[in-house]
Coordinates of C-alpha atoms and ligand atoms in Angstrom, one line a residue:
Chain A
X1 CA 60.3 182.7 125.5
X2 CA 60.8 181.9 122.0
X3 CA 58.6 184.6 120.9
X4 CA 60.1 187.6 120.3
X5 CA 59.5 190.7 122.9
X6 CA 57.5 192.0 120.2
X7 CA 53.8 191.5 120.6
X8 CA 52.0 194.2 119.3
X9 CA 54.0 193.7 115.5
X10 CA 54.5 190.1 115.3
X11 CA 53.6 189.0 111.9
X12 CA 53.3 185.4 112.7
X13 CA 51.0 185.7 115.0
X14 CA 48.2 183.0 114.9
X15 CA 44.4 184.6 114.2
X16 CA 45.6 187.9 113.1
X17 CA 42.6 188.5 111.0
X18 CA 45.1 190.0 108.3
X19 CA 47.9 187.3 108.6
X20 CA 48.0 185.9 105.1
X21 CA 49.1 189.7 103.9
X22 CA 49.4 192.8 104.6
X23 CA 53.1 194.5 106.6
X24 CA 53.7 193.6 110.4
X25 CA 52.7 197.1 112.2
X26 CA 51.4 198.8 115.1
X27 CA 48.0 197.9 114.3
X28 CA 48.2 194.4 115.0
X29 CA 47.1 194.6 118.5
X30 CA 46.8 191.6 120.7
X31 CA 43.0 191.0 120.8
X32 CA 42.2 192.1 124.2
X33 CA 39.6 189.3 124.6
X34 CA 42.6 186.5 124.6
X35 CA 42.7 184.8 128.0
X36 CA 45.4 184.5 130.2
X37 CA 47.6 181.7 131.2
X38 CA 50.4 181.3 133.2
X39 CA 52.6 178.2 134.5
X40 CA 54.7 177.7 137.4
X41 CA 56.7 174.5 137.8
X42 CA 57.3 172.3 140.4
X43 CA 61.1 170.0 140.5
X44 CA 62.3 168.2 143.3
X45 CA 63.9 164.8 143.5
X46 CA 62.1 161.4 142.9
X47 CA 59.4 161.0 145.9
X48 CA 59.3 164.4 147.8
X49 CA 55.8 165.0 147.0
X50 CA 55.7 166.6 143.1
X51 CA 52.7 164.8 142.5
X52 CA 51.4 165.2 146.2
X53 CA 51.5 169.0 146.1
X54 CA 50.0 169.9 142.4
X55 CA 47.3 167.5 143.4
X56 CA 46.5 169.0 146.5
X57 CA 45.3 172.2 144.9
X58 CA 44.3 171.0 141.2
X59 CA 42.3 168.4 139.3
X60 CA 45.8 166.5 138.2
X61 CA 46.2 164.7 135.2
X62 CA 49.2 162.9 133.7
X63 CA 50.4 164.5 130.7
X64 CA 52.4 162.3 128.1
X65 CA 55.0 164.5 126.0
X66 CA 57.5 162.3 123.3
X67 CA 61.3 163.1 123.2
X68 CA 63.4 162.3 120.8
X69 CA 66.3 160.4 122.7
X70 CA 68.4 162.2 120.9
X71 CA 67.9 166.0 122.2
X72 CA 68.1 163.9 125.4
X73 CA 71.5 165.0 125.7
X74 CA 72.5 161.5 124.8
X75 CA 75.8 161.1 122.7
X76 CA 74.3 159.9 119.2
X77 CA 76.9 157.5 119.1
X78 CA 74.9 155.5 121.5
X79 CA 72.2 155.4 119.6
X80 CA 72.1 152.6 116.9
X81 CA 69.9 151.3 114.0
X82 CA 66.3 151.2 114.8
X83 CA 66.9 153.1 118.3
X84 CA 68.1 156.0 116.6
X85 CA 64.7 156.4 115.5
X86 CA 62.6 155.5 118.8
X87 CA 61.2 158.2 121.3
X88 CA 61.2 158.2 124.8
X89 CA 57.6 159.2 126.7
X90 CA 57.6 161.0 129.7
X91 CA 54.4 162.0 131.8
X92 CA 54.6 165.3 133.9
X93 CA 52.2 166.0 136.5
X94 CA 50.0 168.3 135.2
X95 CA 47.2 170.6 137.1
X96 CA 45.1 173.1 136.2
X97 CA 43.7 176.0 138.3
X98 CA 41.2 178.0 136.8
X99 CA 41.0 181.4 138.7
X100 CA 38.6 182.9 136.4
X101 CA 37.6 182.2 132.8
X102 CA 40.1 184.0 131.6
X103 CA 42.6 183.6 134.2
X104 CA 44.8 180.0 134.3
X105 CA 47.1 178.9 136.1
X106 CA 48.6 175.5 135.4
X107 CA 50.8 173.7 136.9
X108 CA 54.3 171.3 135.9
X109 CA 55.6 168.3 138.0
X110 CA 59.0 167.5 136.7
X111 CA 61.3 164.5 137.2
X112 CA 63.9 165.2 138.9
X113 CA 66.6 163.3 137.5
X114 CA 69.4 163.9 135.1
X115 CA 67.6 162.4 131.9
X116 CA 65.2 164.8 132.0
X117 CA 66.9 167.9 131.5
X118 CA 66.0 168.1 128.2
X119 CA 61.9 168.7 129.2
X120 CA 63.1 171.7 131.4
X121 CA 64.0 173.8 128.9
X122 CA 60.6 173.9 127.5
X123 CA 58.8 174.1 130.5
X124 CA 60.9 177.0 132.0
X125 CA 60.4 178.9 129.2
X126 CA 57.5 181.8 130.1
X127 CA 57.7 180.5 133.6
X128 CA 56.2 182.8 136.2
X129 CA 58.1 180.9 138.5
X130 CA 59.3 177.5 140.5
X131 CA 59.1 175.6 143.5
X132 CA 61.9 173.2 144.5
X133 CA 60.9 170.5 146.9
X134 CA 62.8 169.4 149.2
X135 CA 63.3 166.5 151.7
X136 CA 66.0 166.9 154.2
X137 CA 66.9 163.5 154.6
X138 CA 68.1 164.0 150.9
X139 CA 68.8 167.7 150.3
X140 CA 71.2 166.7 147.5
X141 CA 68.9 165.7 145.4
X142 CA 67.0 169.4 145.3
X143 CA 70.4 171.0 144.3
X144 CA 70.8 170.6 140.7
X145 CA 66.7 172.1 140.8
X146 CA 68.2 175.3 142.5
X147 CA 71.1 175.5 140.2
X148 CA 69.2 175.6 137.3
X149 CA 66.4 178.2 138.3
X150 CA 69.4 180.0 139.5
X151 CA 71.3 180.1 136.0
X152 CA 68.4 181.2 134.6
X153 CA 67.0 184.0 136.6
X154 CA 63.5 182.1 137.1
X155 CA 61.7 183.1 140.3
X156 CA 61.4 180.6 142.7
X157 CA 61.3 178.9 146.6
X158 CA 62.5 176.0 148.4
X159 CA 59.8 174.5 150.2
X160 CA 60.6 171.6 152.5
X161 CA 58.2 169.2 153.0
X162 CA 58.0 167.7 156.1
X163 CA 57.9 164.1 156.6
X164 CA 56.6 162.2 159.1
X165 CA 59.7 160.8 161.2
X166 CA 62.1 163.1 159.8
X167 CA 63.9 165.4 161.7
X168 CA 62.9 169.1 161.5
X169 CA 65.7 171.7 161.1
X170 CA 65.8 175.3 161.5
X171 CA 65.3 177.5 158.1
X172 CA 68.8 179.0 158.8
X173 CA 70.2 175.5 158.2
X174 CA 68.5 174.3 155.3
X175 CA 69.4 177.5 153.8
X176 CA 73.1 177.1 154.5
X177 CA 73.4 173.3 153.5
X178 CA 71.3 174.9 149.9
X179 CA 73.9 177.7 149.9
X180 CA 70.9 179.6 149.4
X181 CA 70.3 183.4 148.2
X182 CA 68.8 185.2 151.1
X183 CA 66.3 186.2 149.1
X184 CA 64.8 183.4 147.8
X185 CA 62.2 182.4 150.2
X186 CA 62.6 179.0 151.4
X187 CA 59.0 177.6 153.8
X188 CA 58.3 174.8 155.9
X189 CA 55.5 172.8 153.9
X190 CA 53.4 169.8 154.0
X191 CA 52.6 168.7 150.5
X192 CA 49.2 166.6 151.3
X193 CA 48.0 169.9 153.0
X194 CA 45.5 171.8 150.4
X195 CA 46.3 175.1 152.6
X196 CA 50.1 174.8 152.5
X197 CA 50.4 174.1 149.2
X198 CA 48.1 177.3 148.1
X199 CA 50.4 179.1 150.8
X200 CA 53.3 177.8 148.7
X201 CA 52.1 178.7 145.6
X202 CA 51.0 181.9 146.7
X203 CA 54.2 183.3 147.9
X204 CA 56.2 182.0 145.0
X205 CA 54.2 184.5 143.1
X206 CA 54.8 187.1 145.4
X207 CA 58.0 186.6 145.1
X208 CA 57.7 186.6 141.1
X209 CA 56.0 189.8 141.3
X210 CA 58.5 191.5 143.4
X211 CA 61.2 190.4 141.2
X212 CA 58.9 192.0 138.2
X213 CA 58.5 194.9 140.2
X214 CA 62.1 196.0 140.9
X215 CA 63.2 195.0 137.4
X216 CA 60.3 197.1 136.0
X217 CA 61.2 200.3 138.2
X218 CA 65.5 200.2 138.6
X219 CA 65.3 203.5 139.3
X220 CA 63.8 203.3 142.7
X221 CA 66.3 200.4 143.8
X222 CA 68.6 200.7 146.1
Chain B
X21 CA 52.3 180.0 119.0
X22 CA 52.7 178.5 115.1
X23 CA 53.6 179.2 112.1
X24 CA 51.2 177.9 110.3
X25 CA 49.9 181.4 109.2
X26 CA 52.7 182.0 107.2
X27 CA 54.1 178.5 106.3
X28 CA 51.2 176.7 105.8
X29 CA 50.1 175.3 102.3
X30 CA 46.7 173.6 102.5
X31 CA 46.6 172.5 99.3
X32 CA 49.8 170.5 100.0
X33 CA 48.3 168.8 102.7
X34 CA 46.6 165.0 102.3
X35 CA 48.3 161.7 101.6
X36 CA 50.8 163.1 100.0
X37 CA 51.8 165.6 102.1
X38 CA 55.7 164.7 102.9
X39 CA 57.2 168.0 102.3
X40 CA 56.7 167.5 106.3
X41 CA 59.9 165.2 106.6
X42 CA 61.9 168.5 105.6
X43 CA 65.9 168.6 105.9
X44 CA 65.2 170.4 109.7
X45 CA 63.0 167.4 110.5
X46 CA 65.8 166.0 112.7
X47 CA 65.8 162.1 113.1
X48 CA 62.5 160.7 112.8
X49 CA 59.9 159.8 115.4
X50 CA 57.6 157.5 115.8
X51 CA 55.1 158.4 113.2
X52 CA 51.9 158.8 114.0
X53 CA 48.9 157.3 112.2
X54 CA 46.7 160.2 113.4
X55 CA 48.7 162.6 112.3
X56 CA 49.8 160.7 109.1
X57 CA 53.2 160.3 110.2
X58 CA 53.8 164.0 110.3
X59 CA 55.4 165.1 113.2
X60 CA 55.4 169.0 115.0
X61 CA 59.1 169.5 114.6
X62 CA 59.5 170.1 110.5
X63 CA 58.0 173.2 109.6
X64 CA 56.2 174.9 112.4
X65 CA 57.3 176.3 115.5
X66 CA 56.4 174.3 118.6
X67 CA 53.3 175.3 119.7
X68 CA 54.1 176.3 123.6
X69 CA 52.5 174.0 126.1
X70 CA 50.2 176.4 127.5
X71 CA 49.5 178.0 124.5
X72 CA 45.5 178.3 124.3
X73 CA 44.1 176.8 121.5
X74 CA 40.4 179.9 120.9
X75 CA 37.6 178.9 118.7
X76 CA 37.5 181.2 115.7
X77 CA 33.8 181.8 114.2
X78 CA 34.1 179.0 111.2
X79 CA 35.1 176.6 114.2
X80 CA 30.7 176.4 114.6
X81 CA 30.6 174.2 111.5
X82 CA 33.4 172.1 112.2
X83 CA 32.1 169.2 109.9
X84 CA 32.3 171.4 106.8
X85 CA 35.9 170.3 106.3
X86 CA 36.0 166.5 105.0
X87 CA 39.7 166.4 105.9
X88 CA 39.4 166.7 109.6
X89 CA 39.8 163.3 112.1
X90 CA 37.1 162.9 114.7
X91 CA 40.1 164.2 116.7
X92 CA 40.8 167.4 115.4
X93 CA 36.5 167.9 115.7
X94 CA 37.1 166.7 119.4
X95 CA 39.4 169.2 120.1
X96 CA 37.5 171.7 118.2
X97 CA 34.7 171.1 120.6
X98 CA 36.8 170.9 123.4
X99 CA 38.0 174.5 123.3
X100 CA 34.3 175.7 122.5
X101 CA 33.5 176.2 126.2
X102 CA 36.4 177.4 127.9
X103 CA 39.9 177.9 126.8
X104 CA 42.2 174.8 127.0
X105 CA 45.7 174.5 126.5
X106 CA 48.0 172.3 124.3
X107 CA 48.7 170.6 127.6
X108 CA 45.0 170.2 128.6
X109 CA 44.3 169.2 125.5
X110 CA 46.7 166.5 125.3
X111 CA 45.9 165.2 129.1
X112 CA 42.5 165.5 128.3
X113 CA 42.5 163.4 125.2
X114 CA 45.2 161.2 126.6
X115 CA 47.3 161.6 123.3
X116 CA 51.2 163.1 123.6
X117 CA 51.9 166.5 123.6
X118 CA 53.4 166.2 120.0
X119 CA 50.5 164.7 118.4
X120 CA 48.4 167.3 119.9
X121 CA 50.5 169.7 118.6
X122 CA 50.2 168.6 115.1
X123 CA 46.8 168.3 115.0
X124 CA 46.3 172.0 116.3
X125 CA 48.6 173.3 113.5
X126 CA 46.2 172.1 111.1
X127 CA 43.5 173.7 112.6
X128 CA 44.7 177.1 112.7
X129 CA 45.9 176.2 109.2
X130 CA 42.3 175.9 108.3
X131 CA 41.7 179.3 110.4
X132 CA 39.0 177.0 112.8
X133 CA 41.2 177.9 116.0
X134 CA 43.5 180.4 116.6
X135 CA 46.5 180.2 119.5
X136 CA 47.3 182.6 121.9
X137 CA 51.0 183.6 122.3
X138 CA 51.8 183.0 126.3
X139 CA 52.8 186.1 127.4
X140 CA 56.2 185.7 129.1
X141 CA 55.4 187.1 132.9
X142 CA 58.2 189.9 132.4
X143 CA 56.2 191.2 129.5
X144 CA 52.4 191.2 131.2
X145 CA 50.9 194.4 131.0
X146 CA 50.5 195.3 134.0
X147 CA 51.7 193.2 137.6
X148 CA 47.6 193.7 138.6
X149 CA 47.4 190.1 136.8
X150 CA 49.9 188.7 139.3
X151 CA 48.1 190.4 142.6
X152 CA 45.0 188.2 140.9
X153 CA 46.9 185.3 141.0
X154 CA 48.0 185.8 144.6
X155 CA 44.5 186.6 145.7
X156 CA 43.1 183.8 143.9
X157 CA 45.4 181.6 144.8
X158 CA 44.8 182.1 148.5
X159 CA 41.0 182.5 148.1
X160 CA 40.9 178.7 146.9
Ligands
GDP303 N1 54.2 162.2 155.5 C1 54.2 162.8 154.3 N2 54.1 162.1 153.2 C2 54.1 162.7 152.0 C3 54.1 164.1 151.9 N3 54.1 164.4 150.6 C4 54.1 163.3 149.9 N4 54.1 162.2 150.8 C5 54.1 160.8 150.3 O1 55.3 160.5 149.8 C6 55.2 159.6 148.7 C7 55.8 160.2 147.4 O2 55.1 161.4 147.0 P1 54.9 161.8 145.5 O3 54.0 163.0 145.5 O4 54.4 160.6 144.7 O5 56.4 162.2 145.1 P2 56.9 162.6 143.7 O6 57.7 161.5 143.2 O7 57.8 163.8 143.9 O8 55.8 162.9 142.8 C8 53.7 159.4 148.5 O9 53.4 158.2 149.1 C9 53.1 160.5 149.3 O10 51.8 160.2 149.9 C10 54.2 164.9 153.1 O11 54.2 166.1 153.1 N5 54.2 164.2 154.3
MG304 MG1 55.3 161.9 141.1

């Protein structure tokens, strides 16, 4: 995250009754009746179902976010007169699961491609965790999703989803086309289902949580 | 989470208000006419996309302040029933994430909303909140 580990002494935090003065210390508690929100993301390659699957289990919305071109990883170079100054708008699938009124869950749909590399950052910061879609009449496209929630130690799954007309192959083979970590889960899905989607989402968290669980308790590993 | 607490200047803010185009502006964006050209990036840390945007008490009596846009009353009013995020906020009022963003600043500037810092999963308090989300998630 780009907060600080910090919470109980963080001087900046927003509605701190004491803010405006007063030393950072203990006593700036997190007010207990803040709610809860998490995010878990969901990348795959143009078409496999992004938007199918987060709005198979949430009210989804488009959700409009500016770049500047240039933290687009673009060479500024390219970039001349009045296009130096022009943004570039990108709309993420965006869904929202309410599992109590102080309990959210929301969900990210992410392009795919290249140029949008710049988004991820952002959105994988604080991420509980990921699914990477997959189609596998075009695995390749998935792999640059897996290498990134690899680099960056985010919890996540491959879930295939499973065309009409394409051909079904065995988990063992997905995995070894993905070079894939035997412990990342990787589940048969279909995105338009409401019920394999929720499965997917489901066990993605489990996974999260077993991830948090071993890191929180090394002693007991291995 | 924002700033704003400790940057923020009220009095500095109106028409003339272009301390905002600060040497760590970066390039400049599109201005925005709802946000009088200011834009998130100068002085105050991006607020995080699911950062929850919670009604403080003053936040009743909105109209009070003669500054705020029928927006930033919208998205007071917004957050009065349930919590909403910067996201939900911007999807809801169909305006991009950075204008949203500015407009929030200003309200916790004027202490009519405060923002919750997300809490990084690694760093909940106890996993309990992620057997909820399993449960729930399978309950739906
Ligand atoms: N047969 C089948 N079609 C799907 C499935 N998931 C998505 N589609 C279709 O594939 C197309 C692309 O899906 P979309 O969700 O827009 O992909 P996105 O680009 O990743 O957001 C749409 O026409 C969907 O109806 C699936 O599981 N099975
Ligand atoms: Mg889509």
């Amino acid at each position: 995250m780009v907060y600080g580990r910090s919470s109980s002494g963080d001087p900046d935090r927003p509605g701190d009754p004491d803010r405006s003065g007063g030393l950072p210390g203990p006593a700036r508690a997190r007010r207990p009746a803040d709610p809860v929100a998490l995010k878990l993301l969901v990348a795959g390659g143009f078409g496999v179902g992004k938007t199918t699957l987060v709005g198979a289990v949430s009210e989804i919305r488009p959700l409009r976010t500016e770049e500047d071109l240039s933290e687009a990883g673009r060479p500024l170079d390219d970039l001349r007169g009045v296009e130096a100054k022009s943004t570039t708008t990108v709309a993420m699938d965006f869904g929202r699961i309410t599992l109590r009124d102080e309990l959210v869950l929301y969900l990210f749909g992410t392009p795919g491609q290249d140029r949008f590399w710049f988004l991820w950052d952002e959105l994988a910061q604080g991420a509980l965790g990921a699914v990477v879609l997959a189609d596998t009449r075009r695995l390749a496209e998935c792999f640059a999703a897996v290498d990134y929630f690899e680099r960056r130690g985010i919890p996540f799954l491959v879930a295939v989803n499973c065309f009409d007309g394409a051909e079904r192959f065995p988990a063992a083979t997905v995995r070894a086309a993905l070079d894939l970590d035997d412990r990342v889960p990787l589940l048969m899905c279909d995105a338009r289902e409401r019920e394999s989607v929720k499965e997917v989402l489901a066990t993605v968290v489990e996974h999260a949580l077993a991830l948090t669980t071993r890191d929180r308790a090394p002693a007991v590993r291995g | 989470m924002s700033d704003a607490g400790r940057q923020g200047r009220p009095g500095e803010r109106g028409p003339g208000g272009d301390h905002w185009f600060d040497d760590d502006a970066g390039p400049v964006v599109r201005p925005y006419a709802m946000t009088r050209g200011r834009t998130s990036t100068a002085t105050r840390q991006r607020l995080d996309l699911i950062a929850l945007v919670v009604p403080e008490p003053a936040a009743a009596d909105p109209g009070r302040d003669q500054t705020l846009s029928p927006e930033h009353v919208e998205i007071v009013q917004r957050c009065g029933d349930f919590p909403r995020s910067i996201a939900d906020l911007a999807a809801g009022l169909d305006l991009p994430v950075g204008v949203v963003r500015v407009l929030v600043g200003d309200l916790v500037e004027d202490a009519l909303v405060h923002v919750t810092r997300p809490v990084p999963p690694a760093e909940l308090p106890d996993v309990s909140i992620l057997r909820e989300v399993i449960n729930g998630l399978r309950a739906l």
